[in-house]
mmCIF file of C-alpha atoms in Angstrom:
data_model
loop_
_atom_site.group_PDB
_atom_site.id
_atom_site.type_symbol
_atom_site.label_atom_id
_atom_site.label_comp_id
_atom_site.label_asym_id
_atom_site.label_seq_id
_atom_site.Cartn_x
_atom_site.Cartn_y
_atom_site.Cartn_z
ATOM 1 C CA MET A 1 87.964 119.240 92.418
ATOM 2 C CA LYS A 2 86.557 119.412 95.928
ATOM 3 C CA HIS A 3 88.611 119.793 99.068
ATOM 4 C CA LEU A 4 86.532 118.713 102.060
ATOM 5 C CA LYS A 5 87.541 118.188 105.652
ATOM 6 C CA LEU A 6 85.713 115.709 107.838
ATOM 7 C CA ILE A 7 86.314 115.015 111.515
ATOM 8 C CA PHE A 8 85.641 111.761 113.359
ATOM 9 C CA PRO A 9 84.971 112.614 117.018
ATOM 10 C CA ILE A 10 85.005 109.072 118.409
ATOM 11 C CA ILE A 11 87.542 106.480 117.401
ATOM 12 C CA ALA A 12 87.679 103.090 119.088
ATOM 13 C CA ILE A 13 90.934 101.658 120.412
ATOM 14 C CA VAL A 14 90.978 97.875 120.636
ATOM 15 C CA VAL A 15 93.613 95.719 122.283
ATOM 16 C CA ILE A 16 94.580 92.749 120.128
ATOM 17 C CA PHE A 17 95.494 89.397 121.593
ATOM 18 C CA ALA A 18 96.777 87.982 118.288
ATOM 19 C CA CYS A 19 97.842 84.648 119.729
ATOM 20 C CA GLY A 20 94.708 84.071 121.787
ATOM 21 C CA ASP A 21 92.737 82.204 119.139
ATOM 22 C CA ASP A 22 93.965 78.614 119.226
ATOM 23 C CA LYS A 23 91.891 77.618 116.190
ATOM 24 C CA LYS A 24 93.602 80.228 114.024
ATOM 25 C CA GLU A 25 97.019 79.327 115.405
ATOM 26 C CA ASN A 26 96.388 75.647 114.653
ATOM 27 C CA LYS A 27 95.538 76.441 111.054
ATOM 28 C CA LEU A 28 99.065 77.745 110.535
ATOM 29 C CA SER A 29 100.274 74.145 110.738
ATOM 30 C CA THR A 30 98.611 73.485 107.370
ATOM 31 C CA LEU A 31 100.853 76.035 105.644
ATOM 32 C CA ASN A 32 103.922 74.877 103.736
ATOM 33 C CA LEU A 33 107.061 77.056 103.807
ATOM 34 C CA PRO A 34 110.647 76.448 102.656
ATOM 35 C CA GLU A 35 113.006 74.969 105.243
ATOM 36 C CA GLY A 36 114.152 77.475 107.841
ATOM 37 C CA PHE A 37 111.135 79.781 107.508
ATOM 38 C CA GLU A 38 108.464 80.295 110.165
ATOM 39 C CA ILE A 39 105.030 81.930 109.991
ATOM 40 C CA SER A 40 103.005 83.397 112.844
ATOM 41 C CA ILE A 41 99.987 85.627 113.389
ATOM 42 C CA TYR A 42 101.041 89.255 113.727
ATOM 43 C CA ALA A 43 97.557 90.799 114.061
ATOM 44 C CA GLU A 44 93.870 90.147 113.604
ATOM 45 C CA VAL A 45 92.152 92.634 111.282
ATOM 46 C CA GLU A 46 88.775 91.888 109.757
ATOM 47 C CA ASN A 47 88.873 91.654 105.949
ATOM 48 C CA ALA A 48 92.540 92.738 105.934
ATOM 49 C CA ARG A 49 93.513 93.971 102.468
ATOM 50 C CA SER A 50 96.183 96.476 101.394
ATOM 51 C CA MET A 51 98.888 97.456 103.873
ATOM 52 C CA ALA A 52 101.289 100.347 104.412
ATOM 53 C CA LEU A 53 103.979 100.572 107.078
ATOM 54 C CA SER A 54 105.478 103.671 108.692
ATOM 55 C CA LYS A 55 109.145 103.937 109.674
ATOM 56 C CA ASN A 56 107.992 103.795 113.297
ATOM 57 C CA GLY A 57 106.351 100.428 112.676
ATOM 58 C CA THR A 58 102.691 101.440 112.600
ATOM 59 C CA LEU A 59 100.875 99.178 110.152
ATOM 60 C CA PHE A 60 97.933 100.665 108.272
ATOM 61 C CA VAL A 61 95.364 98.277 106.822
ATOM 62 C CA GLY A 62 92.485 98.893 104.410
ATOM 63 C CA ASN A 63 89.580 96.622 103.574
ATOM 64 C CA ARG A 64 87.132 95.987 100.765
ATOM 65 C CA GLN A 65 84.073 94.267 102.208
ATOM 66 C CA GLU A 66 83.957 96.460 105.305
ATOM 67 C CA ASP A 67 83.997 100.261 105.621
ATOM 68 C CA LYS A 68 86.950 100.834 107.937
ATOM 69 C CA VAL A 69 90.645 101.702 107.932
ATOM 70 C CA TYR A 70 92.861 100.409 110.725
ATOM 71 C CA ALA A 71 96.209 101.067 112.347
ATOM 72 C CA VAL A 72 97.908 98.335 114.378
ATOM 73 C CA GLN A 73 100.990 98.587 116.563
ATOM 74 C CA ASP A 74 103.327 96.332 118.485
ATOM 75 C CA THR A 75 103.772 98.608 121.505
ATOM 76 C CA ASP A 76 105.654 96.140 123.728
ATOM 77 C CA GLY A 77 108.146 95.000 121.075
ATOM 78 C CA ASP A 78 107.377 91.288 121.328
ATOM 79 C CA GLY A 79 106.870 90.873 117.591
ATOM 80 C CA THR A 80 103.073 90.680 117.741
ATOM 81 C CA ALA A 81 100.634 93.582 117.438
ATOM 82 C CA ASP A 82 98.840 94.430 120.685
ATOM 83 C CA LYS A 83 96.907 97.596 119.818
ATOM 84 C CA LYS A 84 94.460 98.368 117.045
ATOM 85 C CA TYR A 85 92.882 101.693 116.084
ATOM 86 C CA ILE A 86 89.874 102.247 113.857
ATOM 87 C CA LEU A 87 90.849 105.414 111.981
ATOM 88 C CA ALA A 88 87.642 105.826 109.991
ATOM 89 C CA ASP A 89 84.419 104.009 109.244
ATOM 90 C CA SER A 90 81.442 104.455 106.898
ATOM 91 C CA LEU A 91 83.855 104.596 103.960
ATOM 92 C CA ASN A 92 83.227 103.177 100.482
ATOM 93 C CA MET A 93 85.498 100.147 99.944
ATOM 94 C CA PRO A 94 88.641 101.722 101.491
ATOM 95 C CA ASN A 95 90.950 99.078 100.025
ATOM 96 C CA GLY A 96 94.043 101.152 99.247
ATOM 97 C CA VAL A 97 96.435 102.663 101.792
ATOM 98 C CA ALA A 98 99.752 104.478 101.327
ATOM 99 C CA PHE A 99 102.063 106.343 103.702
ATOM 100 C CA LYS A 100 104.353 109.286 102.941
ATOM 101 C CA ASP A 101 106.059 111.952 105.050
ATOM 102 C CA GLY A 102 103.957 111.200 108.109
ATOM 103 C CA ASP A 103 100.643 111.257 106.237
ATOM 104 C CA LEU A 104 98.289 108.367 105.493
ATOM 105 C CA TYR A 105 96.475 108.208 102.151
ATOM 106 C CA VAL A 106 93.371 106.062 101.711
ATOM 107 C CA ALA A 107 91.612 105.169 98.458
ATOM 108 C CA GLU A 108 87.859 104.741 98.352
ATOM 109 C CA VAL A 109 86.056 103.871 95.123
ATOM 110 C CA SER A 110 85.928 107.447 93.812
ATOM 111 C CA ARG A 111 87.993 109.450 96.305
ATOM 112 C CA ILE A 112 91.482 109.777 97.757
ATOM 113 C CA LEU A 113 91.643 110.775 101.429
ATOM 114 C CA LYS A 114 94.615 112.206 103.324
ATOM 115 C CA PHE A 115 95.118 111.847 107.091
ATOM 116 C CA SER A 116 97.831 114.371 107.986
ATOM 117 C CA ASP A 117 100.380 113.586 110.724
ATOM 118 C CA ILE A 118 98.474 110.391 111.387
ATOM 119 C CA GLU A 119 100.734 108.771 113.999
ATOM 120 C CA ASN A 120 100.315 111.750 116.302
ATOM 121 C CA ASN A 121 96.546 111.611 115.846
ATOM 122 C CA LEU A 122 95.641 107.929 116.008
ATOM 123 C CA GLU A 123 93.038 108.499 118.701
ATOM 124 C CA ASN A 124 91.440 111.515 117.016
ATOM 125 C CA PRO A 125 92.250 111.420 113.292
ATOM 126 C CA GLU A 126 90.972 113.869 110.710
ATOM 127 C CA TYR A 127 91.033 113.560 106.956
ATOM 128 C CA GLU A 128 90.621 115.735 103.906
ATOM 129 C CA VAL A 129 89.509 114.679 100.438
ATOM 130 C CA ILE A 130 92.298 115.519 98.006
ATOM 131 C CA TYR A 131 90.686 113.996 94.908
ATOM 132 C CA ASP A 132 87.103 112.908 94.214
ATOM 133 C CA GLU A 133 86.754 112.496 90.452
ATOM 134 C CA TYR A 134 87.387 108.770 89.953
ATOM 135 C CA PRO A 135 84.490 106.646 88.615
ATOM 136 C CA THR A 136 81.890 105.463 91.115
ATOM 137 C CA ASP A 137 81.511 101.927 89.690
ATOM 138 C CA LYS A 138 81.969 99.263 92.364
ATOM 139 C CA HIS A 139 82.799 96.504 89.845
ATOM 140 C CA HIS A 140 86.613 96.499 90.160
ATOM 141 C CA GLY A 141 86.144 99.865 91.859
ATOM 142 C CA TRP A 142 88.278 99.103 94.915
ATOM 143 C CA LYS A 143 91.690 100.647 94.473
ATOM 144 C CA TYR A 144 95.331 99.907 95.170
ATOM 145 C CA ILE A 145 97.585 102.920 95.758
ATOM 146 C CA ALA A 146 101.305 103.463 96.377
ATOM 147 C CA PHE A 147 103.887 106.233 96.124
ATOM 148 C CA GLY A 148 106.443 105.869 93.361
ATOM 149 C CA PRO A 149 110.126 106.862 93.275
ATOM 150 C CA ASP A 150 109.021 110.106 91.596
ATOM 151 C CA GLY A 151 107.066 111.107 94.706
ATOM 152 C CA LYS A 152 103.719 110.783 92.964
ATOM 153 C CA LEU A 153 100.756 108.768 94.203
ATOM 154 C CA TYR A 154 99.870 105.965 91.781
ATOM 155 C CA VAL A 155 96.224 104.855 91.742
ATOM 156 C CA ALA A 156 94.753 101.877 89.862
ATOM 157 C CA VAL A 157 91.376 102.187 88.124
ATOM 158 C CA GLY A 158 89.842 98.830 87.180
ATOM 159 C CA ALA A 159 87.559 98.019 84.265
ATOM 160 C CA PRO A 160 83.888 98.281 85.347
ATOM 161 C CA CYS A 161 83.099 94.814 83.961
ATOM 162 C CA ASN A 162 84.488 91.404 83.152
ATOM 163 C CA ILE A 163 85.212 92.444 79.570
ATOM 164 C CA CYS A 164 84.196 95.729 77.932
ATOM 165 C CA ASN A 165 85.590 98.445 75.712
ATOM 166 C CA ASN A 166 85.162 102.057 76.850
ATOM 167 C CA PRO A 167 86.921 104.303 74.310
ATOM 168 C CA ASP A 168 84.871 107.291 75.478
ATOM 169 C CA LYS A 169 86.035 106.788 79.090
ATOM 170 C CA PRO A 170 89.826 106.314 78.938
ATOM 171 C CA ILE A 171 90.170 106.416 82.734
ATOM 172 C CA TYR A 172 88.978 102.803 82.996
ATOM 173 C CA ALA A 173 91.515 99.945 82.983
ATOM 174 C CA THR A 174 94.482 102.158 83.821
ATOM 175 C CA ILE A 175 97.075 103.087 86.385
ATOM 176 C CA THR A 176 96.949 106.813 87.089
ATOM 177 C CA ARG A 177 99.177 109.089 89.126
ATOM 178 C CA MET A 178 98.920 112.464 90.833
ATOM 179 C CA ASN A 179 100.811 114.828 93.096
ATOM 180 C CA PRO A 180 100.487 114.207 96.856
ATOM 181 C CA ASP A 181 98.024 117.115 97.085
ATOM 182 C CA GLY A 182 95.740 115.568 94.453
ATOM 183 C CA THR A 183 96.701 117.856 91.594
ATOM 184 C CA ASP A 184 97.797 116.952 88.054
ATOM 185 C CA MET A 185 96.114 113.550 87.845
ATOM 186 C CA GLU A 186 97.119 111.745 84.647
ATOM 187 C CA ILE A 187 96.970 108.289 83.100
ATOM 188 C CA TYR A 188 100.345 106.544 83.336
ATOM 189 C CA ALA A 189 99.570 103.114 81.829
ATOM 190 C CA GLU A 190 96.501 101.627 80.114
ATOM 191 C CA GLY A 191 95.054 98.325 78.939
ATOM 192 C CA ILE A 192 95.072 96.917 82.496
ATOM 193 C CA ARG A 193 91.917 95.023 83.454
ATOM 194 C CA ASN A 194 92.304 95.155 87.232
ATOM 195 C CA THR A 195 95.544 95.562 89.128
ATOM 196 C CA VAL A 196 95.411 95.361 92.910
ATOM 197 C CA GLY A 197 99.159 95.445 93.445
ATOM 198 C CA PHE A 198 102.205 97.216 92.081
ATOM 199 C CA THR A 199 105.731 98.091 93.124
ATOM 200 C CA TRP A 200 108.982 99.427 91.660
ATOM 201 C CA HIS A 201 112.163 97.611 90.718
ATOM 202 C CA PRO A 202 114.850 98.341 93.341
ATOM 203 C CA GLU A 203 117.420 99.293 90.682
ATOM 204 C CA THR A 204 115.703 100.329 87.449
ATOM 205 C CA GLU A 205 112.651 101.880 89.202
ATOM 206 C CA ASP A 206 110.400 100.372 86.525
ATOM 207 C CA LEU A 207 106.802 99.793 87.629
ATOM 208 C CA TYR A 208 105.884 96.105 88.126
ATOM 209 C CA PHE A 209 102.201 95.292 88.507
ATOM 210 C CA THR A 210 99.872 92.306 88.666
ATOM 211 C CA ASP A 211 96.775 92.086 86.471
ATOM 212 C CA ASN A 212 93.771 89.807 86.879
ATOM 213 C CA GLY A 213 92.784 88.055 83.646
ATOM 214 C CA ARG A 214 89.216 88.061 82.344
ATOM 215 C CA ASP A 215 86.686 85.364 83.223
ATOM 216 C CA MET A 216 84.355 83.159 81.154
ATOM 217 C CA MET A 217 86.925 81.792 78.691
ATOM 218 C CA GLY A 218 87.350 78.450 80.469
ATOM 219 C CA ASP A 219 89.545 77.057 83.239
ATOM 220 C CA SER A 220 92.892 77.367 81.472
ATOM 221 C CA ILE A 221 92.798 80.731 79.685
ATOM 222 C CA PRO A 222 93.543 83.533 79.753
ATOM 223 C CA PRO A 223 96.511 83.729 82.130
ATOM 224 C CA CYS A 224 96.747 86.359 84.806
ATOM 225 C CA GLU A 225 99.783 88.572 84.298
ATOM 226 C CA LEU A 226 102.824 90.211 85.840
ATOM 227 C CA ASN A 227 103.660 93.286 83.767
ATOM 228 C CA VAL A 228 106.348 95.963 83.670
ATOM 229 C CA ALA A 229 105.804 99.570 82.656
ATOM 230 C CA THR A 230 109.094 101.195 81.686
ATOM 231 C CA GLU A 231 107.658 104.573 80.697
ATOM 232 C CA LYS A 232 104.435 106.542 80.593
ATOM 233 C CA GLY A 233 101.917 105.720 77.859
ATOM 234 C CA GLN A 234 102.369 101.969 77.419
ATOM 235 C CA HIS A 235 99.315 99.792 76.665
ATOM 236 C CA PHE A 236 99.041 96.242 78.029
ATOM 237 C CA GLY A 237 96.316 94.812 75.821
ATOM 238 C CA TYR A 238 92.993 94.792 77.661
ATOM 239 C CA PRO A 239 90.303 94.325 76.362
ATOM 240 C CA PHE A 240 91.753 93.287 72.982
ATOM 241 C CA CYS A 241 94.521 90.850 73.918
ATOM 242 C CA HIS A 242 95.284 88.662 76.945
ATOM 243 C CA GLY A 243 98.604 87.241 78.067
ATOM 244 C CA GLY A 244 100.350 88.821 75.108
ATOM 245 C CA TYR A 245 99.032 86.269 72.616
ATOM 246 C CA ILE A 246 95.308 85.492 73.076
ATOM 247 C CA ALA A 247 92.890 87.619 71.066
ATOM 248 C CA ASP A 248 89.728 88.379 72.994
ATOM 249 C CA PRO A 249 86.672 86.655 71.446
ATOM 250 C CA GLU A 250 84.634 89.876 71.649
ATOM 251 C CA PHE A 251 87.152 92.641 70.989
ATOM 252 C CA GLY A 252 90.211 90.901 69.533
ATOM 253 C CA GLU A 253 89.351 91.844 65.959
ATOM 254 C CA LEU A 254 89.669 95.532 66.750
ATOM 255 C CA ARG A 255 93.406 95.476 67.514
ATOM 256 C CA ASP A 256 96.237 92.968 67.150
ATOM 257 C CA CYS A 257 98.254 91.526 70.041
ATOM 258 C CA SER A 258 101.451 92.795 68.408
ATOM 259 C CA GLU A 259 100.424 96.362 69.250
ATOM 260 C CA PHE A 260 100.776 95.926 73.001
ATOM 261 C CA LYS A 261 103.443 95.523 75.661
ATOM 262 C CA LYS A 262 103.800 91.822 76.465
ATOM 263 C CA PRO A 263 103.744 90.525 80.067
ATOM 264 C CA TYR A 264 106.958 90.091 82.027
ATOM 265 C CA ARG A 265 105.573 86.696 83.062
ATOM 266 C CA ASN A 266 102.232 85.011 82.498
ATOM 267 C CA LEU A 267 100.834 83.493 85.682
ATOM 268 C CA GLY A 268 98.213 80.806 86.236
ATOM 269 C CA ALA A 269 94.717 81.329 84.840
ATOM 270 C CA HIS A 270 92.334 82.695 87.496
ATOM 271 C CA VAL A 271 94.948 82.722 90.287
ATOM 272 C CA ALA A 272 93.979 86.369 91.040
ATOM 273 C CA PRO A 273 97.404 87.922 91.699
ATOM 274 C CA LEU A 274 97.198 90.927 94.006
ATOM 275 C CA GLY A 275 99.982 92.322 96.215
ATOM 276 C CA ILE A 276 103.556 92.318 94.922
ATOM 277 C CA LYS A 277 106.930 93.208 96.435
ATOM 278 C CA PHE A 278 110.627 92.752 95.687
ATOM 279 C CA TYR A 279 112.468 91.196 98.612
ATOM 280 C CA THR A 280 115.076 93.896 99.182
ATOM 281 C CA ALA A 281 116.094 93.019 102.776
ATOM 282 C CA ASP A 282 118.838 90.719 104.058
ATOM 283 C CA LEU A 283 117.069 88.429 106.566
ATOM 284 C CA PHE A 284 116.103 85.748 104.034
ATOM 285 C CA PRO A 285 118.859 83.654 102.366
ATOM 286 C CA ALA A 286 120.764 85.310 99.528
ATOM 287 C CA LYS A 287 118.845 83.488 96.783
ATOM 288 C CA TYR A 288 115.718 85.442 97.723
ATOM 289 C CA LYS A 289 117.357 88.864 97.462
ATOM 290 C CA ASN A 290 115.564 91.148 94.975
ATOM 291 C CA GLN A 291 113.224 88.367 93.872
ATOM 292 C CA ILE A 292 109.530 89.110 93.265
ATOM 293 C CA PHE A 293 106.835 87.876 95.638
ATOM 294 C CA ILE A 294 103.143 87.884 94.708
ATOM 295 C CA ALA A 295 100.059 87.134 96.799
ATOM 296 C CA GLU A 296 97.631 85.022 94.767
ATOM 297 C CA HIS A 297 94.157 85.552 96.187
ATOM 298 C CA GLY A 298 92.785 82.460 94.470
ATOM 299 C CA SER A 299 90.147 81.600 91.874
ATOM 300 C CA TRP A 300 86.430 82.085 92.437
ATOM 301 C CA ASN A 301 84.822 80.420 89.422
ATOM 302 C CA ARG A 302 87.270 77.777 88.207
ATOM 303 C CA SER A 303 86.048 74.142 88.247
ATOM 304 C CA LYS A 304 89.137 73.232 90.285
ATOM 305 C CA LYS A 305 90.438 75.999 92.518
ATOM 306 C CA ILE A 306 93.887 77.463 92.009
ATOM 307 C CA GLY A 307 95.984 80.118 93.735
ATOM 308 C CA TYR A 308 95.577 80.781 97.483
ATOM 309 C CA ARG A 309 99.343 81.018 97.887
ATOM 310 C CA ILE A 310 102.456 83.210 97.821
ATOM 311 C CA GLN A 311 104.467 82.817 94.635
ATOM 312 C CA MET A 312 108.035 83.829 93.852
ATOM 313 C CA ILE A 313 108.935 85.047 90.363
ATOM 314 C CA SER A 314 112.579 85.510 89.471
ATOM 315 C CA ASN A 315 113.923 88.994 88.873
ATOM 316 C CA THR A 316 115.909 88.438 85.711
ATOM 317 C CA THR A 317 116.865 89.971 82.389
ATOM 318 C CA GLU A 318 117.750 86.611 80.870
ATOM 319 C CA GLY A 319 115.228 84.076 79.611
ATOM 320 C CA GLN A 320 111.792 83.241 80.970
ATOM 321 C CA PRO A 321 111.367 84.238 84.646
ATOM 322 C CA THR A 322 110.760 81.292 86.952
ATOM 323 C CA TYR A 323 107.423 80.961 88.771
ATOM 324 C CA GLU A 324 107.406 78.853 91.920
ATOM 325 C CA THR A 325 105.495 78.476 95.157
ATOM 326 C CA PHE A 326 106.895 80.070 98.325
ATOM 327 C CA ILE A 327 103.965 79.413 100.703
ATOM 328 C CA ASP A 328 100.798 77.398 100.171
ATOM 329 C CA GLY A 329 98.319 75.435 102.258
ATOM 330 C CA TRP A 330 95.490 77.935 102.588
ATOM 331 C CA LEU A 331 93.620 75.746 100.085
ATOM 332 C CA ASN A 332 92.774 72.147 100.893
ATOM 333 C CA GLU A 333 93.213 70.643 97.435
ATOM 334 C CA GLU A 334 91.348 67.429 98.206
ATOM 335 C CA GLU A 335 88.289 69.089 99.716
ATOM 336 C CA GLN A 336 88.553 72.177 97.497
ATOM 337 C CA ASP A 337 88.019 74.394 100.514
ATOM 338 C CA ALA A 338 90.110 77.457 101.416
ATOM 339 C CA TRP A 339 90.431 78.867 104.930
ATOM 340 C CA GLY A 340 92.549 81.841 103.858
ATOM 341 C CA ARG A 341 93.174 84.124 100.874
ATOM 342 C CA PRO A 342 96.438 86.131 100.731
ATOM 343 C CA VAL A 343 96.027 89.733 99.566
ATOM 344 C CA ASP A 344 99.075 91.934 100.132
ATOM 345 C CA VAL A 345 102.782 91.507 100.853
ATOM 346 C CA ILE A 346 105.115 94.029 102.512
ATOM 347 C CA LEU A 347 108.424 93.975 104.430
ATOM 348 C CA ASN A 348 109.111 95.365 107.882
ATOM 349 C CA ASP A 349 112.361 96.957 109.047
ATOM 350 C CA LYS A 350 113.715 93.572 110.192
ATOM 351 C CA GLY A 351 113.295 92.060 106.740
ATOM 352 C CA GLU A 352 110.335 89.949 107.819
ATOM 353 C CA MET A 353 107.435 89.552 105.411
ATOM 354 C CA LEU A 354 103.925 90.614 106.406
ATOM 355 C CA ILE A 355 101.002 89.063 104.507
ATOM 356 C CA SER A 356 97.365 90.136 104.781
ATOM 357 C CA ASP A 357 94.478 87.672 104.476
ATOM 358 C CA ASP A 358 90.970 89.044 103.956
ATOM 359 C CA LEU A 359 89.165 85.713 104.398
ATOM 360 C CA ALA A 360 90.824 84.699 107.676
ATOM 361 C CA GLY A 361 91.031 88.309 108.880
ATOM 362 C CA LEU A 362 94.716 87.988 109.720
ATOM 363 C CA ILE A 363 98.107 89.591 109.180
ATOM 364 C CA TYR A 364 100.855 86.953 109.104
ATOM 365 C CA LYS A 365 104.548 87.449 109.792
ATOM 366 C CA VAL A 366 107.090 85.326 107.939
ATOM 367 C CA THR A 367 110.608 85.193 109.339
ATOM 368 C CA TYR A 368 113.745 83.135 108.673
ATOM 369 C CA LYS A 369 115.398 81.238 111.500
ATOM 370 C CA GLY A 370 117.843 79.163 109.448
#
């Protein structure tokens, strides 16, 4: 394992006028929210993907199509970000960001970077490489990362294909974890085609994660999935079984669906579920407390588009979890044209929901006014 330190001598600081673009503000009127909820633009960040929030309110944002990592702040306390920092550029798909004990962690395709004491160094950040042994494949190579209740950094590793079996390379199609210094990397869960979002149950601390179903089996199958890992070593079916019941046409004969952990809830086919969070705050009405919210990025090759919305899945131990729409309108159903694609969901200290959108280049803020 290599431990390298790189210094960026010049970092740009950009003032954001998040409400200055009338066209983007007007598009918010096309979004549908439950009664009493309001949505606004919190910040503008190009190709905004995964997010992490410090206790001081600094929002860190990664991206996939660009090469930068950002920090945005609301320095005047008006509820809208007014300052943006570029923390690093020339990175390789820096999709994943996580924050712990004052330090920012960033996931590239094959490396994990650590920016120590980042909030005191926003204008002159430095990073070290704490791990650089992940695969270099760019197909599903962008990574989601987050710290678990055990203090370890969890890192997703996607399959390097639509559908393939790599028994000689068990690192693919997994969720891994490591110590904050990059040591003791291990596979925690396997059989996961491509998860770009996971979180932990507020009471049981079980790991809940989204998984994007394979393509080229038609419009209606297989479903994307919401899964739960209750312990290390569980297998969730890929590439042999999809949705807990559909044998893969290429690899299904190798292993039976009964061998694998079944999904907590099957989602729509090709909806591309990404970020996921339990609503653990108190701002929203009581019926939303501890429910599961998922950002569905939306389909790319379905004959009729689906997704492009925020869904709510019930947190329950009884019966089939419900699956209903919380926010939609980024997709014009009639014209089959989308102006936005939700990516990640997090909560701020007020209980408001922040949503990133990589197509529109925006961070939204959802609040409840009653």
